[in-house]
Short mmCIF file of C-alpha atoms and ligand atoms in Angstrom, two decimals:
data_model
loop_
_atom_site.label_atom_id
_atom_site.label_comp_id
_atom_site.label_asym_id
_atom_site.label_seq_id
_atom_site.Cartn_x
_atom_site.Cartn_y
_atom_site.Cartn_z
CA MET T 1 0.00 0.00 0.00
CA THR T 2 2.99 2.30 0.70
CA ALA T 3 3.93 2.67 -2.96
CA GLN T 4 0.31 3.26 -3.80
CA LYS T 5 0.05 5.95 -1.15
CA ASN T 6 2.39 8.11 -3.18
CA LEU T 7 0.24 8.05 -6.30
CA ARG T 8 -0.82 11.56 -7.21
CA ILE T 9 -2.55 13.30 -10.12
CA ASN T 10 -0.90 16.06 -12.17
CA PRO T 11 -2.36 19.31 -10.75
CA ASP T 12 -1.03 21.58 -13.51
CA ARG T 13 -2.62 19.46 -16.25
CA LEU T 14 -5.92 19.39 -14.31
CA TRP T 15 -5.81 23.16 -13.86
CA ASP T 16 -5.00 23.75 -17.55
CA SER T 17 -7.98 21.60 -18.56
CA LEU T 18 -10.29 23.51 -16.19
CA MET T 19 -9.12 26.82 -17.67
CA GLU T 20 -9.48 25.48 -21.23
CA MET T 21 -13.03 24.29 -20.58
CA ALA T 22 -13.88 27.63 -18.92
CA LYS T 23 -13.27 29.39 -22.26
CA ILE T 24 -16.44 27.72 -23.63
CA GLY T 25 -19.60 29.66 -22.77
CA PRO T 26 -17.93 32.54 -20.91
CA GLY T 27 -20.06 34.62 -18.57
CA ILE T 28 -19.99 38.41 -18.40
CA ALA T 29 -18.08 38.58 -15.09
CA GLY T 30 -15.38 35.91 -15.33
CA GLY T 31 -17.54 32.83 -14.80
CA ASN T 32 -19.55 30.72 -17.22
CA ASN T 33 -22.93 30.73 -18.94
CA ARG T 34 -22.91 27.25 -20.53
CA GLN T 35 -26.52 26.21 -20.02
CA THR T 36 -27.63 22.72 -20.89
CA LEU T 37 -28.27 21.84 -24.57
CA THR T 38 -27.10 25.21 -25.85
CA ASP T 39 -24.48 25.44 -28.60
CA GLU T 40 -21.92 26.12 -25.88
CA ASP T 41 -22.89 22.88 -24.11
CA GLY T 42 -22.39 21.10 -27.43
CA GLU T 43 -18.94 22.65 -27.80
CA ALA T 44 -17.96 21.57 -24.28
CA ARG T 45 -19.13 18.04 -25.05
CA ASP T 46 -17.03 17.93 -28.21
CA LEU T 47 -13.92 19.06 -26.29
CA PHE T 48 -14.52 16.57 -23.46
CA LYS T 49 -15.03 13.75 -26.00
CA LYS T 50 -11.77 14.67 -27.80
CA TRP T 51 -9.83 14.65 -24.53
CA CYS T 52 -11.30 11.26 -23.58
CA LEU T 53 -10.48 9.69 -26.96
CA ASP T 54 -6.95 11.16 -26.73
CA ALA T 55 -6.66 9.37 -23.37
CA GLY T 56 -7.48 6.06 -25.06
CA MET T 57 -11.02 5.83 -23.75
CA GLU T 58 -14.18 4.68 -25.53
CA MET T 59 -17.15 7.07 -25.57
CA GLY T 60 -20.76 5.96 -25.24
CA VAL T 61 -23.80 8.29 -25.19
CA ASP T 62 -27.34 7.42 -24.10
CA SER T 63 -30.71 8.77 -25.24
CA MET T 64 -30.63 11.54 -22.61
CA GLY T 65 -27.26 12.72 -23.88
CA ASN T 66 -25.40 11.35 -20.83
CA MET T 67 -21.77 10.80 -21.90
CA PHE T 68 -19.82 7.74 -20.65
CA ALA T 69 -16.08 7.53 -21.36
CA THR T 70 -14.61 4.12 -20.41
CA ARG T 71 -11.00 3.03 -19.72
CA ALA T 72 -10.76 -0.77 -20.09
CA GLY T 73 -10.05 -2.96 -17.06
CA THR T 74 -8.37 -6.38 -17.11
CA ASP T 75 -11.74 -8.05 -16.44
CA ALA T 76 -14.15 -6.94 -19.16
CA ASP T 77 -17.04 -8.57 -17.27
CA ALA T 78 -16.42 -6.56 -14.10
CA LEU T 79 -18.80 -3.63 -13.62
CA PRO T 80 -17.08 -0.28 -14.12
CA VAL T 81 -16.29 2.17 -11.35
CA TYR T 82 -17.71 5.52 -12.42
CA MET T 83 -16.65 9.11 -11.69
CA GLY T 84 -19.40 11.53 -12.64
CA SER T 85 -20.64 15.10 -12.52
CA HIS T 86 -21.77 17.72 -15.06
CA LEU T 87 -20.46 20.25 -17.59
CA ASP T 88 -23.59 22.41 -17.81
CA THR T 89 -23.61 25.62 -15.76
CA GLN T 90 -25.98 28.17 -14.31
CA PRO T 91 -26.57 31.32 -16.41
CA THR T 92 -24.27 33.18 -14.02
CA GLY T 93 -22.29 30.14 -12.96
CA GLY T 94 -18.72 29.49 -11.96
CA LYS T 95 -15.92 27.59 -13.67
CA TYR T 96 -15.81 24.69 -11.20
CA ASP T 97 -19.38 23.62 -10.23
CA GLY T 98 -19.70 20.19 -11.87
CA VAL T 99 -16.73 20.72 -14.17
CA LEU T 100 -14.22 19.82 -11.44
CA GLY T 101 -15.87 16.40 -11.08
CA VAL T 102 -15.83 15.61 -14.79
CA LEU T 103 -12.31 16.90 -15.50
CA GLY T 104 -11.06 15.55 -12.16
CA GLY T 105 -12.15 12.14 -13.45
CA LEU T 106 -10.32 12.76 -16.72
CA GLU T 107 -7.18 13.69 -14.75
CA VAL T 108 -7.47 10.40 -12.80
CA VAL T 109 -7.49 8.47 -16.09
CA ARG T 110 -4.65 10.52 -17.58
CA SER T 111 -2.62 9.85 -14.40
CA LEU T 112 -3.33 6.09 -14.51
CA ASN T 113 -2.13 6.12 -18.13
CA ASP T 114 1.07 7.96 -17.14
CA LEU T 115 1.66 5.54 -14.26
CA GLY T 116 0.90 2.49 -16.41
CA ILE T 117 -1.59 1.25 -13.83
CA GLN T 118 -4.14 -1.39 -14.79
CA THR T 119 -7.28 -2.06 -12.77
CA LYS T 120 -9.51 -5.12 -12.65
CA HIS T 121 -12.71 -3.11 -13.06
CA PRO T 122 -13.06 -0.73 -16.02
CA ILE T 123 -13.09 2.94 -14.98
CA ALA T 124 -15.57 5.36 -16.53
CA ILE T 125 -16.28 9.10 -16.46
CA VAL T 126 -19.82 10.49 -16.81
CA ASN T 127 -21.01 13.88 -17.95
CA TRP T 128 -24.67 13.93 -16.80
CA THR T 129 -26.96 16.09 -18.95
CA ASN T 130 -28.85 18.99 -17.34
CA GLU T 131 -27.71 18.72 -13.75
CA GLU T 132 -28.55 22.36 -13.04
CA GLY T 133 -32.22 22.30 -13.96
CA THR T 134 -32.18 26.03 -14.54
CA ARG T 135 -33.17 25.90 -18.24
CA PHE T 136 -35.25 22.70 -18.00
CA ALA T 137 -36.61 21.89 -14.53
CA PRO T 138 -36.01 19.77 -12.53
CA ALA T 139 -32.35 19.68 -11.59
CA MET T 140 -30.48 16.38 -12.10
CA LEU T 141 -32.95 15.52 -14.85
CA ALA T 142 -30.87 13.08 -16.93
CA SER T 143 -29.34 11.25 -13.97
CA GLY T 144 -32.91 11.04 -12.65
CA VAL T 145 -34.11 9.35 -15.86
CA PHE T 146 -31.05 7.06 -15.71
CA ALA T 147 -31.99 6.12 -12.13
CA GLY T 148 -35.60 5.46 -13.12
CA LYS T 149 -37.07 8.51 -11.30
CA TYR T 150 -38.56 10.08 -14.41
CA GLU T 151 -39.83 8.69 -17.74
CA GLN T 152 -37.78 9.78 -20.76
CA ASP T 153 -40.87 11.05 -22.60
CA TRP T 154 -41.70 13.32 -19.65
CA ALA T 155 -38.13 14.61 -19.62
CA TYR T 156 -38.12 15.17 -23.40
CA ALA T 157 -41.29 17.26 -23.04
CA ARG T 158 -39.84 19.68 -20.43
CA VAL T 159 -39.75 23.16 -21.92
CA ASP T 160 -37.58 26.21 -21.27
CA ALA T 161 -38.78 29.83 -20.88
CA HIS T 162 -38.98 30.14 -24.68
CA GLY T 163 -41.10 27.00 -25.14
CA LYS T 164 -38.23 24.92 -26.54
CA SER T 165 -38.36 21.28 -25.44
CA PHE T 166 -35.52 19.25 -23.94
CA GLY T 167 -35.94 16.55 -26.62
CA ASP T 168 -35.83 19.02 -29.52
CA GLU T 169 -32.81 20.83 -28.11
CA LEU T 170 -30.91 17.58 -27.46
CA LYS T 171 -31.57 16.61 -31.08
CA ARG T 172 -30.61 20.08 -32.34
CA ILE T 173 -27.14 19.93 -30.78
CA GLY T 174 -26.71 16.37 -32.07
CA TRP T 175 -26.30 14.56 -28.76
CA VAL T 176 -29.09 11.97 -28.75
CA GLY T 177 -27.06 8.84 -28.10
CA ASP T 178 -27.86 5.31 -29.27
CA GLU T 179 -27.67 3.72 -25.81
CA ALA T 180 -30.92 3.10 -23.96
CA VAL T 181 -30.81 5.33 -20.87
CA GLY T 182 -30.35 3.40 -17.63
CA GLY T 183 -28.99 0.28 -19.31
CA ARG T 184 -25.55 0.57 -17.72
CA LYS T 185 -24.85 -1.14 -14.40
CA MET T 186 -22.30 0.40 -12.01
CA HIS T 187 -19.92 -1.18 -9.48
CA ALA T 188 -19.82 2.23 -7.77
CA MET T 189 -19.86 5.94 -8.54
CA PHE T 190 -17.81 8.75 -6.96
CA GLU T 191 -18.58 12.43 -7.54
CA LEU T 192 -15.96 15.09 -6.84
CA HIS T 193 -17.59 18.50 -6.36
CA ILE T 194 -16.87 21.88 -4.82
CA GLU T 195 -18.71 22.32 -1.51
CA GLN T 196 -20.67 25.40 -2.62
CA GLY T 197 -20.80 26.42 1.03
CA PRO T 198 -18.44 27.95 3.64
CA ILE T 199 -17.76 25.04 6.02
CA LEU T 200 -14.58 23.38 4.66
CA GLU T 201 -12.79 26.68 4.13
CA ALA T 202 -13.79 27.90 7.60
CA GLU T 203 -12.59 24.62 9.17
CA ASN T 204 -9.43 24.71 7.03
CA LYS T 205 -10.10 21.20 5.65
CA PRO T 206 -9.25 20.54 1.99
CA ILE T 207 -11.47 17.44 1.87
CA GLY T 208 -15.14 16.92 2.74
CA VAL T 209 -16.22 13.28 3.21
CA VAL T 210 -19.88 13.57 2.23
CA THR T 211 -22.00 11.23 4.35
CA HIS T 212 -25.44 12.66 3.52
CA GLY T 213 -27.16 15.26 1.35
CA GLN T 214 -30.13 17.58 1.78
CA GLY T 215 -33.50 16.61 0.36
CA LEU T 216 -35.15 19.12 -1.99
CA ARG T 217 -38.65 20.27 -2.91
CA TRP T 218 -39.19 22.67 -5.84
CA ILE T 219 -42.77 24.03 -5.72
CA GLU T 220 -43.90 25.96 -8.78
CA CYS T 221 -46.51 28.54 -7.69
CA THR T 222 -48.93 30.46 -9.92
CA ILE T 223 -50.61 33.52 -8.41
CA SER T 224 -53.46 34.94 -10.50
CA GLY T 225 -54.95 38.40 -10.08
CA LYS T 226 -56.19 40.84 -12.71
CA GLU T 227 -54.22 43.07 -15.06
CA SER T 228 -55.51 46.64 -14.95
CA HIS T 229 -54.32 50.24 -15.21
CA THR T 230 -51.93 51.25 -12.42
CA GLY T 231 -53.25 54.81 -12.66
CA SER T 232 -56.98 54.64 -13.04
CA THR T 233 -57.93 51.48 -11.12
CA PRO T 234 -59.19 52.43 -7.60
CA MET T 235 -57.14 50.65 -4.88
CA PRO T 236 -60.11 48.64 -3.45
CA MET T 237 -60.77 47.20 -6.94
CA ARG T 238 -57.28 45.91 -7.54
CA ARG T 239 -56.34 42.20 -7.63
CA ASN T 240 -52.58 42.56 -7.59
CA ALA T 241 -50.70 39.24 -8.07
CA GLY T 242 -47.52 41.11 -7.12
CA ARG T 243 -48.79 41.42 -3.53
CA GLY T 244 -49.27 37.65 -3.40
CA LEU T 245 -45.73 37.16 -4.69
CA ALA T 246 -44.31 39.52 -2.06
CA GLY T 247 -46.25 37.70 0.67
CA ILE T 248 -45.12 34.21 -0.25
CA THR T 249 -41.51 35.31 -0.72
CA GLU T 250 -41.46 36.44 2.90
CA LEU T 251 -43.46 33.36 3.98
CA VAL T 252 -40.84 30.97 2.54
CA HIS T 253 -38.09 32.76 4.46
CA GLU T 254 -40.12 32.76 7.70
CA ILE T 255 -40.88 29.02 7.50
CA ALA T 256 -37.23 28.13 6.84
CA MET T 257 -36.11 30.34 9.74
CA GLN T 258 -38.55 28.52 12.05
CA HIS T 259 -36.66 25.26 11.36
CA GLN T 260 -33.08 26.42 11.87
CA PRO T 261 -30.40 25.10 11.76
CA ASN T 262 -31.72 22.26 9.63
CA ALA T 263 -33.51 24.02 6.80
CA VAL T 264 -33.16 26.50 3.96
CA GLY T 265 -35.75 28.14 1.74
CA ALA T 266 -35.87 30.81 -0.97
CA ILE T 267 -37.50 31.76 -4.26
CA GLY T 268 -34.91 32.07 -7.04
CA HIS T 269 -37.10 32.03 -10.15
CA ILE T 270 -39.87 34.59 -10.77
CA ASP T 271 -41.80 35.46 -13.94
CA ILE T 272 -44.42 38.19 -13.81
CA TYR T 273 -46.96 39.02 -16.50
CA PRO T 274 -47.36 41.26 -18.37
CA ASN T 275 -44.39 42.98 -16.67
CA SER T 276 -45.35 46.46 -17.88
CA ARG T 277 -44.61 49.55 -15.82
CA ASN T 278 -48.22 50.76 -15.85
CA ILE T 279 -50.17 47.49 -15.64
CA ILE T 280 -50.98 45.84 -12.31
CA ILE T 281 -49.38 42.38 -12.25
CA GLY T 282 -52.00 39.92 -13.49
CA LYS T 283 -50.01 36.74 -12.97
CA ALA T 284 -46.85 35.72 -11.14
CA VAL T 285 -45.12 32.34 -11.54
CA CYS T 286 -42.28 31.42 -9.17
CA THR T 287 -40.40 28.36 -7.87
CA VAL T 288 -39.99 27.81 -4.12
CA ASP T 289 -36.80 25.91 -3.19
CA PHE T 290 -37.02 24.20 0.24
CA ARG T 291 -34.22 21.91 1.47
CA SER T 292 -33.32 19.97 4.60
CA HIS T 293 -31.32 16.85 5.44
CA LYS T 294 -34.23 15.84 7.70
CA LEU T 295 -37.21 14.43 5.78
CA ASP T 296 -39.72 15.32 8.50
CA VAL T 297 -38.55 18.96 8.47
CA LEU T 298 -38.76 19.09 4.68
CA ASN T 299 -42.31 17.71 4.65
CA ALA T 300 -43.39 20.01 7.50
CA MET T 301 -42.13 23.09 5.62
CA VAL T 302 -43.95 22.14 2.43
CA GLU T 303 -47.20 21.46 4.26
CA GLU T 304 -47.11 24.71 6.23
CA PHE T 305 -46.26 26.65 3.09
CA HIS T 306 -49.22 25.27 1.10
CA THR T 307 -51.69 26.00 3.90
CA ARG T 308 -50.52 29.53 4.66
CA ALA T 309 -49.91 30.58 1.04
CA GLU T 310 -53.50 29.74 0.10
CA VAL T 311 -54.90 31.80 2.99
CA LEU T 312 -52.52 34.69 2.32
CA CYS T 313 -53.55 34.90 -1.35
CA ARG T 314 -57.26 34.44 -0.66
CA ASP T 315 -57.15 37.33 1.86
CA ILE T 316 -55.78 39.69 -0.76
CA GLY T 317 -58.18 38.52 -3.46
CA VAL T 318 -55.85 36.56 -5.75
CA GLU T 319 -55.82 32.84 -6.65
CA PHE T 320 -53.01 30.49 -5.63
CA ALA T 321 -52.05 27.21 -7.34
CA ALA T 322 -48.94 25.10 -6.78
CA ASN T 323 -47.33 21.85 -7.97
CA ILE T 324 -44.09 20.07 -7.21
CA VAL T 325 -41.70 20.30 -10.21
CA GLY T 326 -38.68 18.69 -8.57
CA GLN T 327 -38.00 16.60 -5.51
CA PHE T 328 -35.73 14.08 -3.89
CA ASP T 329 -35.46 12.86 -0.30
CA PRO T 330 -32.30 13.36 1.81
CA PRO T 331 -29.72 10.77 0.61
CA ALA T 332 -27.41 8.77 2.91
CA PHE T 333 -24.40 7.75 0.81
CA ASP T 334 -23.02 4.20 0.66
CA LYS T 335 -21.04 3.41 3.81
CA ASN T 336 -18.28 1.47 2.00
CA CYS T 337 -17.79 4.18 -0.61
CA VAL T 338 -17.75 6.84 2.12
CA LYS T 339 -15.13 4.74 3.94
CA ALA T 340 -13.04 4.57 0.74
CA VAL T 341 -13.13 8.37 0.49
CA ARG T 342 -12.17 8.82 4.14
CA ARG T 343 -9.34 6.25 3.86
CA ALA T 344 -8.06 7.92 0.69
CA ALA T 345 -7.86 11.28 2.48
CA GLU T 346 -6.06 9.63 5.43
CA ASP T 347 -3.59 7.76 3.18
CA LEU T 348 -2.83 10.99 1.37
CA GLY T 349 -2.50 12.99 4.57
CA TYR T 350 -5.18 15.51 3.63
CA GLY T 351 -7.17 17.19 6.42
CA HIS T 352 -10.77 16.07 6.12
CA MET T 353 -14.12 16.14 7.87
CA ASP T 354 -17.52 14.54 7.40
CA ILE T 355 -20.01 16.90 5.81
CA VAL T 356 -23.61 17.00 4.56
CA SER T 357 -24.03 18.34 1.02
CA GLY T 358 -26.17 21.49 0.94
CA ALA T 359 -26.55 21.35 -2.84
CA GLY T 360 -28.18 18.61 -4.88
CA HIS T 361 -26.01 16.46 -7.16
CA ASP T 362 -26.37 13.67 -9.70
CA ALA T 363 -24.84 11.44 -7.04
CA CYS T 364 -28.06 11.87 -5.02
CA TRP T 365 -30.02 9.97 -7.68
CA ILE T 366 -27.29 7.44 -8.59
CA ASN T 367 -27.05 6.60 -4.88
CA ASP T 368 -30.45 4.93 -5.25
CA ILE T 369 -29.20 2.43 -7.85
CA ALA T 370 -25.48 1.91 -7.13
CA PRO T 371 -23.03 2.35 -4.23
CA THR T 372 -22.19 6.07 -4.38
CA ALA T 373 -20.25 8.67 -2.42
CA MET T 374 -19.03 12.24 -2.89
CA ILE T 375 -15.78 14.04 -2.29
CA MET T 376 -15.86 17.79 -1.68
CA CYS T 377 -13.22 20.48 -1.77
CA PRO T 378 -13.66 24.02 -0.40
CA CYS T 379 -14.55 27.06 -2.49
CA MET T 380 -13.61 30.66 -1.71
CA ASP T 381 -16.03 32.28 0.76
CA GLY T 382 -18.35 29.31 0.15
CA LEU T 383 -19.60 31.13 -2.96
CA SER T 384 -21.18 29.25 -5.86
CA HIS T 385 -23.89 29.83 -8.48
CA ASN T 386 -22.07 33.13 -8.87
CA GLU T 387 -19.52 34.04 -11.52
CA ALA T 388 -17.00 34.87 -8.80
CA GLU T 389 -16.96 31.17 -7.72
CA ASP T 390 -13.31 30.32 -7.09
CA ILE T 391 -11.08 27.49 -5.82
CA SER T 392 -7.33 27.06 -5.38
CA LYS T 393 -5.24 24.69 -7.47
CA GLU T 394 -4.29 22.96 -4.21
CA TRP T 395 -7.93 22.28 -3.38
CA ALA T 396 -8.53 20.92 -6.89
CA GLN T 397 -5.44 18.73 -6.51
CA ALA T 398 -6.50 17.39 -3.11
CA GLY T 399 -9.94 16.52 -4.42
CA ALA T 400 -8.63 14.76 -7.52
CA ASP T 401 -5.96 12.90 -5.52
CA VAL T 402 -8.66 11.57 -3.17
CA LEU T 403 -10.81 10.67 -6.18
CA LEU T 404 -7.85 8.74 -7.66
CA HIS T 405 -7.31 6.76 -4.46
CA ALA T 406 -10.98 6.09 -3.74
CA VAL T 407 -11.41 4.78 -7.29
CA LEU T 408 -8.24 2.64 -7.11
CA GLN T 409 -9.41 1.08 -3.84
CA THR T 410 -12.72 0.20 -5.52
CA ALA T 411 -11.53 -0.76 -9.03
CA GLU T 412 -8.65 -2.91 -7.64
CA ILE T 413 -5.15 -2.33 -9.00
CA VAL T 414 -3.75 -5.30 -10.95
CA ALA T 415 -0.09 -5.98 -10.11
CA LYS T 416 2.21 -5.49 -13.12
O1 LIG N 1 -29.79 22.97 -7.14
C1 LIG N 1 -28.76 22.34 -6.83
O2 LIG N 1 -28.53 22.04 -5.67
C2 LIG N 1 -27.74 21.97 -7.87
O3 LIG N 1 -26.79 22.99 -7.96
N1 LIG N 1 -28.36 21.74 -9.16
MN1 LIG N 2 -23.13 21.00 -9.46
MN1 LIG N 3 -24.92 23.95 -9.57
#
């Protein structure tokens, strides 16, 4: 094991690849806007595929556009060990959310090639389509179809703000693969990801051993009032959907604050109609995002919200309707995979701590169908889903080193 303990990835090559990928779909403030199934997403896929083929891997694509690059093992019948995350970004996203996990996996394979290491199990890297869910709700859509949570037809019919469907856009960028989605079986999956929160940096730990994740409920709310002239409509006659929106925005915050420290809640997406300076808002559509790592807290927040939002809107004379557009329960990751991550950090001498993931990840769905765990590294000021998202090369290196060792423990090195 001693010799193996010294195995390391090449941090400069990893960093160069991160910077190269960041050039595709640049944001306006130094981050990225590479939303799923846009031309930029297609460009990123082409680059990732080229890099994987250059590393001697075989590329497979399924009917949700999930990309699977495989490095052969000595036992072709052994199930592959996967490393997965996503290349799509938020509209004002950072350079590392998701990308670190995909290119960290590529760096693991490149390092195994350099070191001439063979493994019994094949090793594969996944780029999951539409992890972010910002253009097509819900988040983790394609890993969800792969894990049997959603039907493909339902996913194909999801539309963006301009009425374009997921299926049409996937076809337009030429990434409808010939593999049936969900056909692949996994020995295990590891996802390297930035923390997207402040804990690891504050505790000065370069590695987070993710034992659990938060559950999520996305509630799409429609508040209906009546458009009318902002000047000539007497106040008592108004049915202002904007007042309902303001009320439920504050209500979401109040409910989450009642359940501290185990809950979060906010509204991040709002569309108002007709959105004219001198017309009272007739309709408001928004998405409530509640999360907790405790299922009972999550369910209690959703229930209280529904009850109180209906009363609040009725009292101001507007209608309220809501439906869940995304959800998953709090995941507990596979104990053996979590142990492999912790042991890898110990073998490598990296400071580490157990942590619960605040954000949702593809690993949360894959955890339902294969042994799965996550590795986290810190990010500056805990900032993410912001173009100023930043990490150090050392943090990227630590995360990819731990990924290398966790995968080697699981894929079994074959002695030369
Ligand atoms: O919403 C999430 O937690 C993830 O970033 N898609
Ligand atoms: Mn992510
Ligand atoms: Mn994200």
